């Protein structure tokens, strides 16, 4: 498209949908076919996060269901959070054909309108993912550190206060994300008559809530570990399990910084994916925090399983007795 064609098509009142969604800065070309995009970086971080989440959840479900014969409410919440996590990724990457990750002057008006619809869905799915994940972490801390009546003091009530904070916060965020405009369809159809709140409000509210709740969820297990009667080395080891929460807090702070930067509001298609990438990393960190406590039990099972098989291998003169393999595995599960 030449500059003359663009000027003719993109002048009011009849703006063509193939026009750039935004005026390009001085010295930049609109609708550049070789325009830079953040999408490859987001794909890389999403792939790593997905592998970590699937691996951690597989270990958690196997350990809780097969080895411990337990499946509590926090396990159900983690399954829901995992489904929500991949639903969020699905909504995010369904926007890729419409220019997500590119600057607004490198996508057309029609692409931007289709993109807004998927951003709307992605924000809602993020709430349905993040709330159960953080709630599962708090419930797990409550069950681990306040199982005895003697320990139902500060930490017990702190957990309940955190649950109330999480619930009220994410219900409020969900309401803002579901009803950003009146009527709702104006959220992805600017031409529809109606009213909309500031488009940055859902992002700012979500980022601030994410940072505050991440900090609270990080502090709770540290308080619980500090009150346990165990050697200092073990305390450090247990606290290190939750240390990945520091990473979640860091990504929340970075996301909040990008959200509050008013200079970025004029290039939402580019900076939204930056915020979404931070949210993906934060989500993976929170879910890993909830899965880490079962890792020692799973590792114990692996070690015992290996030791039994090695002992049988040496006892049989280098030949594995396949007939007794299942019995030995059942014995390991029972011992764990």
GROMACS .gro file of C-alpha atoms in nm:
model
  336
    1UNK     CA    1   0.000   0.000   0.000
    2UNK     CA    2   0.148   0.335  -0.104
    3UNK     CA    3   0.136   0.644   0.114
    4UNK     CA    4  -0.122   0.805  -0.117
    5UNK     CA    5  -0.349   0.499  -0.101
    6UNK     CA    6  -0.320   0.490   0.277
    7UNK     CA    7  -0.411   0.857   0.311
    8UNK     CA    8  -0.716   0.809   0.089
    9UNK     CA    9  -0.843   0.500   0.268
   10UNK     CA   10  -0.769   0.609   0.623
   11UNK     CA   11  -0.928   0.953   0.633
   12UNK     CA   12  -1.251   1.011   0.820
   13UNK     CA   13  -1.540   0.957   0.797
   14UNK     CA   14  -1.509   0.633   0.598
   15UNK     CA   15  -1.204   0.457   0.739
   16UNK     CA   16  -1.112   0.136   0.560
   17UNK     CA   17  -1.053  -0.171   0.788
   18UNK     CA   18  -0.722  -0.230   0.611
   19UNK     CA   19  -0.581   0.095   0.748
   20UNK     CA   20  -0.313   0.087   1.019
   21UNK     CA   21  -0.462   0.087   1.368
   22UNK     CA   22  -0.233   0.369   1.476
   23UNK     CA   23  -0.021   0.642   1.321
   24UNK     CA   24   0.341   0.536   1.302
   25UNK     CA   25   0.612   0.742   1.475
   26UNK     CA   26   0.837   0.961   1.269
   27UNK     CA   27   1.083   0.756   1.065
   28UNK     CA   28   0.885   0.429   1.093
   29UNK     CA   29   0.681   0.255   0.823
   30UNK     CA   30   0.322   0.153   0.888
   31UNK     CA   31   0.223  -0.208   0.818
   32UNK     CA   32   0.586  -0.312   0.777
   33UNK     CA   33   0.581  -0.681   0.664
   34UNK     CA   34   0.910  -0.737   0.848
   35UNK     CA   35   0.804  -0.555   1.164
   36UNK     CA   36   0.951  -0.665   1.497
   37UNK     CA   37   0.728  -0.878   1.720
   38UNK     CA   38   0.756  -0.998   2.080
   39UNK     CA   39   0.576  -1.323   1.993
   40UNK     CA   40   0.886  -1.552   1.966
   41UNK     CA   41   0.999  -1.455   2.317
   42UNK     CA   42   0.651  -1.519   2.452
   43UNK     CA   43   0.637  -1.857   2.279
   44UNK     CA   44   0.972  -1.955   2.435
   45UNK     CA   45   0.870  -1.852   2.788
   46UNK     CA   46   0.528  -2.015   2.746
   47UNK     CA   47   0.686  -2.341   2.629
   48UNK     CA   48   0.926  -2.354   2.924
   49UNK     CA   49   0.647  -2.263   3.167
   50UNK     CA   50   0.414  -2.525   3.019
   51UNK     CA   51   0.676  -2.800   3.050
   52UNK     CA   52   0.743  -2.706   3.412
   53UNK     CA   53   0.373  -2.689   3.499
   54UNK     CA   54   0.286  -3.021   3.332
   55UNK     CA   55   0.584  -3.197   3.493
   56UNK     CA   56   0.514  -3.055   3.839
   57UNK     CA   57   0.142  -3.131   3.819
   58UNK     CA   58   0.207  -3.486   3.700
   59UNK     CA   59   0.438  -3.545   3.996
   60UNK     CA   60   0.188  -3.389   4.235
   61UNK     CA   61  -0.110  -3.593   4.114
   62UNK     CA   62   0.090  -3.918   4.109
   63UNK     CA   63   0.231  -3.860   4.457
   64UNK     CA   64  -0.092  -3.746   4.618
   65UNK     CA   65  -0.317  -4.004   4.453
   66UNK     CA   66  -0.092  -4.309   4.414
   67UNK     CA   67   0.157  -4.280   4.700
   68UNK     CA   68  -0.028  -4.086   4.969
   69UNK     CA   69  -0.381  -4.196   4.871
   70UNK     CA   70  -0.503  -3.841   4.926
   71UNK     CA   71  -0.680  -3.593   4.704
   72UNK     CA   72  -0.786  -3.281   4.895
   73UNK     CA   73  -0.957  -2.961   4.788
   74UNK     CA   74  -0.624  -2.797   4.704
   75UNK     CA   75  -0.554  -3.078   4.455
   76UNK     CA   76  -0.884  -3.010   4.281
   77UNK     CA   77  -0.804  -2.639   4.277
   78UNK     CA   78  -0.466  -2.709   4.118
   79UNK     CA   79  -0.629  -2.915   3.843
   80UNK     CA   80  -0.870  -2.627   3.776
   81UNK     CA   81  -0.577  -2.383   3.777
   82UNK     CA   82  -0.389  -2.597   3.525
   83UNK     CA   83  -0.689  -2.603   3.292
   84UNK     CA   84  -0.723  -2.226   3.332
   85UNK     CA   85  -0.351  -2.179   3.262
   86UNK     CA   86  -0.370  -2.354   2.926
   87UNK     CA   87  -0.700  -2.183   2.850
   88UNK     CA   88  -0.526  -1.849   2.903
   89UNK     CA   89  -0.241  -1.956   2.674
   90UNK     CA   90  -0.495  -2.067   2.414
   91UNK     CA   91  -0.671  -1.730   2.418
   92UNK     CA   92  -0.337  -1.551   2.402
   93UNK     CA   93  -0.195  -1.742   2.106
   94UNK     CA   94  -0.524  -1.737   1.917
   95UNK     CA   95  -0.449  -1.365   1.886
   96UNK     CA   96  -0.119  -1.429   1.708
   97UNK     CA   97  -0.266  -1.416   1.353
   98UNK     CA   98  -0.406  -1.071   1.431
   99UNK     CA   99  -0.077  -0.906   1.517
  100UNK     CA  100  -0.035  -0.966   1.888
  101UNK     CA  101   0.317  -0.864   1.985
  102UNK     CA  102   0.351  -0.609   1.705
  103UNK     CA  103   0.330  -0.233   1.737
  104UNK     CA  104  -0.014  -0.087   1.670
  105UNK     CA  105   0.101   0.084   1.350
  106UNK     CA  106   0.203  -0.255   1.210
  107UNK     CA  107  -0.145  -0.409   1.229
  108UNK     CA  108  -0.466  -0.313   1.052
  109UNK     CA  109  -0.779  -0.177   1.212
  110UNK     CA  110  -0.967  -0.501   1.141
  111UNK     CA  111  -0.689  -0.704   1.309
  112UNK     CA  112  -0.704  -0.478   1.614
  113UNK     CA  113  -1.079  -0.532   1.652
  114UNK     CA  114  -1.040  -0.911   1.637
  115UNK     CA  115  -0.751  -0.886   1.881
  116UNK     CA  116  -0.959  -0.696   2.137
  117UNK     CA  117  -1.212  -0.981   2.154
  118UNK     CA  118  -0.942  -1.232   2.245
  119UNK     CA  119  -0.778  -0.999   2.495
  120UNK     CA  120  -1.117  -0.969   2.666
  121UNK     CA  121  -1.146  -1.349   2.691
  122UNK     CA  122  -0.784  -1.388   2.804
  123UNK     CA  123  -0.825  -1.149   3.098
  124UNK     CA  124  -1.125  -1.345   3.224
  125UNK     CA  125  -0.949  -1.681   3.187
  126UNK     CA  126  -0.649  -1.544   3.376
  127UNK     CA  127  -0.872  -1.474   3.678
  128UNK     CA  128  -1.014  -1.827   3.666
  129UNK     CA  129  -0.658  -1.961   3.662
  130UNK     CA  130  -0.479  -1.743   3.914
  131UNK     CA  131  -0.740  -1.746   4.191
  132UNK     CA  132  -0.755  -2.127   4.238
  133UNK     CA  133  -0.375  -2.153   4.211
  134UNK     CA  134  -0.310  -1.902   4.490
  135UNK     CA  135  -0.598  -2.036   4.698
  136UNK     CA  136  -0.446  -2.384   4.674
  137UNK     CA  137  -0.112  -2.252   4.801
  138UNK     CA  138  -0.276  -2.088   5.104
  139UNK     CA  139  -0.486  -2.397   5.185
  140UNK     CA  140  -0.176  -2.612   5.160
  141UNK     CA  141   0.014  -2.385   5.399
  142UNK     CA  142  -0.283  -2.396   5.635
  143UNK     CA  143  -0.296  -2.777   5.630
  144UNK     CA  144   0.080  -2.821   5.672
  145UNK     CA  145   0.146  -2.572   5.948
  146UNK     CA  146  -0.185  -2.551   6.140
  147UNK     CA  147  -0.292  -2.917   6.155
  148UNK     CA  148  -0.255  -2.920   6.534
  149UNK     CA  149  -0.491  -2.731   6.764
  150UNK     CA  150  -0.186  -2.594   6.946
  151UNK     CA  151  -0.073  -2.418   6.629
  152UNK     CA  152  -0.403  -2.245   6.552
  153UNK     CA  153  -0.278  -1.903   6.645
  154UNK     CA  154  -0.145  -1.625   6.425
  155UNK     CA  155  -0.072  -1.835   6.115
  156UNK     CA  156  -0.413  -2.003   6.125
  157UNK     CA  157  -0.601  -1.674   6.122
  158UNK     CA  158  -0.350  -1.522   5.879
  159UNK     CA  159  -0.437  -1.799   5.632
  160UNK     CA  160  -0.809  -1.730   5.666
  161UNK     CA  161  -0.750  -1.356   5.626
  162UNK     CA  162  -0.547  -1.428   5.311
  163UNK     CA  163  -0.826  -1.647   5.173
  164UNK     CA  164  -1.072  -1.362   5.230
  165UNK     CA  165  -0.831  -1.118   5.062
  166UNK     CA  166  -0.782  -1.345   4.762
  167UNK     CA  167  -1.153  -1.410   4.719
  168UNK     CA  168  -1.263  -1.047   4.744
  169UNK     CA  169  -0.978  -0.926   4.522
  170UNK     CA  170  -1.027  -1.173   4.238
  171UNK     CA  171  -1.406  -1.143   4.246
  172UNK     CA  172  -1.361  -0.768   4.202
  173UNK     CA  173  -1.108  -0.814   3.921
  174UNK     CA  174  -1.334  -1.067   3.749
  175UNK     CA  175  -1.625  -0.823   3.765
  176UNK     CA  176  -1.409  -0.548   3.610
  177UNK     CA  177  -1.287  -0.784   3.335
  178UNK     CA  178  -1.634  -0.918   3.252
  179UNK     CA  179  -1.807  -0.577   3.253
  180UNK     CA  180  -1.553  -0.324   3.121
  181UNK     CA  181  -1.816  -0.162   2.901
  182UNK     CA  182  -2.191  -0.107   2.878
  183UNK     CA  183  -2.293  -0.287   2.665
  184UNK     CA  184  -2.024  -0.554   2.702
  185UNK     CA  185  -1.969  -0.594   2.325
  186UNK     CA  186  -1.831  -0.241   2.312
  187UNK     CA  187  -1.514  -0.386   2.474
  188UNK     CA  188  -1.418  -0.533   2.136
  189UNK     CA  189  -1.635  -0.309   1.915
  190UNK     CA  190  -1.545   0.058   1.963
  191UNK     CA  191  -1.807   0.161   1.707
  192UNK     CA  192  -2.087   0.030   1.933
  193UNK     CA  193  -2.265   0.308   2.121
  194UNK     CA  194  -2.213   0.294   2.495
  195UNK     CA  195  -1.966   0.362   2.774
  196UNK     CA  196  -1.634   0.202   2.874
  197UNK     CA  197  -1.408   0.243   3.174
  198UNK     CA  198  -1.040   0.322   3.126
  199UNK     CA  199  -0.894   0.027   2.931
  200UNK     CA  200  -0.590   0.019   3.160
  201UNK     CA  201  -0.802  -0.032   3.474
  202UNK     CA  202  -0.831  -0.415   3.451
  203UNK     CA  203  -0.457  -0.444   3.391
  204UNK     CA  204  -0.362  -0.208   3.674
  205UNK     CA  205  -0.603  -0.369   3.919
  206UNK     CA  206  -0.489  -0.718   3.826
  207UNK     CA  207  -0.118  -0.633   3.847
  208UNK     CA  208  -0.151  -0.461   4.186
  209UNK     CA  209  -0.359  -0.745   4.327
  210UNK     CA  210  -0.114  -1.000   4.188
  211UNK     CA  211   0.184  -0.832   4.354
  212UNK     CA  212   0.015  -0.790   4.694
  213UNK     CA  213  -0.120  -1.145   4.704
  214UNK     CA  214   0.212  -1.290   4.583
  215UNK     CA  215   0.390  -1.116   4.871
  216UNK     CA  216   0.135  -1.241   5.125
  217UNK     CA  217   0.144  -1.597   4.991
  218UNK     CA  218   0.526  -1.585   5.001
  219UNK     CA  219   0.538  -1.468   5.365
  220UNK     CA  220   0.292  -1.726   5.503
  221UNK     CA  221   0.508  -2.040   5.460
  222UNK     CA  222   0.815  -1.854   5.585
  223UNK     CA  223   0.628  -1.776   5.908
  224UNK     CA  224   0.521  -2.139   5.933
  225UNK     CA  225   0.873  -2.271   5.885
  226UNK     CA  226   1.012  -2.027   6.144
  227UNK     CA  227   0.782  -2.178   6.407
  228UNK     CA  228   0.879  -2.541   6.347
  229UNK     CA  229   1.110  -2.730   6.582
  230UNK     CA  230   1.375  -2.854   6.341
  231UNK     CA  231   1.744  -2.796   6.271
  232UNK     CA  232   1.831  -2.470   6.102
  233UNK     CA  233   1.955  -2.654   5.793
  234UNK     CA  234   1.617  -2.823   5.750
  235UNK     CA  235   1.437  -2.494   5.796
  236UNK     CA  236   1.644  -2.342   5.517
  237UNK     CA  237   1.572  -2.642   5.294
  238UNK     CA  238   1.197  -2.619   5.354
  239UNK     CA  239   1.195  -2.242   5.304
  240UNK     CA  240   1.386  -2.287   4.977
  241UNK     CA  241   1.092  -2.487   4.843
  242UNK     CA  242   0.885  -2.170   4.854
  243UNK     CA  243   1.168  -1.939   4.745
  244UNK     CA  244   1.045  -1.954   4.387
  245UNK     CA  245   0.770  -1.725   4.514
  246UNK     CA  246   1.027  -1.446   4.506
  247UNK     CA  247   1.039  -1.491   4.129
  248UNK     CA  248   0.659  -1.464   4.114
  249UNK     CA  249   0.674  -1.138   4.310
  250UNK     CA  250   0.943  -1.005   4.077
  251UNK     CA  251   0.742  -1.077   3.764
  252UNK     CA  252   0.435  -0.918   3.927
  253UNK     CA  253   0.635  -0.604   4.000
  254UNK     CA  254   0.764  -0.589   3.642
  255UNK     CA  255   0.412  -0.634   3.506
  256UNK     CA  256   0.281  -0.359   3.735
  257UNK     CA  257   0.556  -0.125   3.617
  258UNK     CA  258   0.462  -0.175   3.252
  259UNK     CA  259   0.092  -0.136   3.333
  260UNK     CA  260   0.138   0.193   3.519
  261UNK     CA  261   0.357   0.348   3.250
  262UNK     CA  262   0.118   0.590   3.078
  263UNK     CA  263   0.353   0.623   2.780
  264UNK     CA  264   0.272   0.265   2.681
  265UNK     CA  265  -0.105   0.310   2.649
  266UNK     CA  266  -0.076   0.423   2.286
  267UNK     CA  267   0.087   0.093   2.183
  268UNK     CA  268  -0.131  -0.161   2.363
  269UNK     CA  269  -0.088  -0.451   2.118
  270UNK     CA  270   0.287  -0.455   2.181
  271UNK     CA  271   0.296  -0.393   2.554
  272UNK     CA  272   0.000  -0.618   2.631
  273UNK     CA  273   0.202  -0.922   2.530
  274UNK     CA  274   0.489  -0.801   2.750
  275UNK     CA  275   0.249  -0.793   3.045
  276UNK     CA  276   0.101  -1.128   2.943
  277UNK     CA  277   0.449  -1.284   2.927
  278UNK     CA  278   0.519  -1.167   3.282
  279UNK     CA  279   0.183  -1.311   3.387
  280UNK     CA  280   0.272  -1.649   3.233
  281UNK     CA  281   0.599  -1.664   3.426
  282UNK     CA  282   0.421  -1.559   3.746
  283UNK     CA  283   0.155  -1.826   3.695
  284UNK     CA  284   0.413  -2.101   3.650
  285UNK     CA  285   0.600  -1.987   3.963
  286UNK     CA  286   0.285  -1.992   4.178
  287UNK     CA  287   0.190  -2.340   4.057
  288UNK     CA  288   0.542  -2.470   4.120
  289UNK     CA  289   0.522  -2.333   4.475
  290UNK     CA  290   0.216  -2.547   4.536
  291UNK     CA  291   0.369  -2.859   4.381
  292UNK     CA  292   0.714  -2.847   4.543
  293UNK     CA  293   0.612  -2.986   4.887
  294UNK     CA  294   0.535  -3.330   4.737
  295UNK     CA  295   0.866  -3.355   4.551
  296UNK     CA  296   1.064  -3.508   4.846
  297UNK     CA  297   0.809  -3.792   4.877
  298UNK     CA  298   0.820  -3.854   4.503
  299UNK     CA  299   1.203  -3.852   4.508
  300UNK     CA  300   1.200  -4.102   4.796
  301UNK     CA  301   0.978  -4.331   4.590
  302UNK     CA  302   1.214  -4.308   4.290
  303UNK     CA  303   1.520  -4.385   4.504
  304UNK     CA  304   1.355  -4.683   4.672
  305UNK     CA  305   1.225  -4.810   4.341
  306UNK     CA  306   1.574  -4.791   4.193
  307UNK     CA  307   1.736  -4.957   4.499
  308UNK     CA  308   1.493  -5.251   4.493
  309UNK     CA  309   1.543  -5.312   4.122
  310UNK     CA  310   1.921  -5.289   4.158
  311UNK     CA  311   1.918  -5.532   4.452
  312UNK     CA  312   1.708  -5.783   4.258
  313UNK     CA  313   1.934  -5.744   3.957
  314UNK     CA  314   2.245  -5.831   4.160
  315UNK     CA  315   2.067  -6.110   4.352
  316UNK     CA  316   1.962  -6.279   4.028
  317UNK     CA  317   2.314  -6.266   3.884
  318UNK     CA  318   2.239  -5.980   3.646
  319UNK     CA  319   1.892  -6.101   3.538
  320UNK     CA  320   1.577  -5.915   3.641
  321UNK     CA  321   1.300  -6.134   3.777
  322UNK     CA  322   1.004  -6.008   3.579
  323UNK     CA  323   0.767  -6.227   3.774
  324UNK     CA  324   0.831  -6.039   4.097
  325UNK     CA  325   0.858  -5.692   3.948
  326UNK     CA  326   0.501  -5.590   4.025
  327UNK     CA  327   0.520  -5.721   4.380
  328UNK     CA  328   0.834  -5.520   4.449
  329UNK     CA  329   0.675  -5.203   4.314
  330UNK     CA  330   0.370  -5.254   4.533
  331UNK     CA  331   0.599  -5.295   4.831
  332UNK     CA  332   0.766  -4.963   4.754
  333UNK     CA  333   0.435  -4.781   4.737
  334UNK     CA  334   0.330  -4.934   5.065
  335UNK     CA  335   0.657  -4.840   5.232
  336UNK     CA  336   0.634  -4.479   5.116
   0.00000   0.00000   0.00000
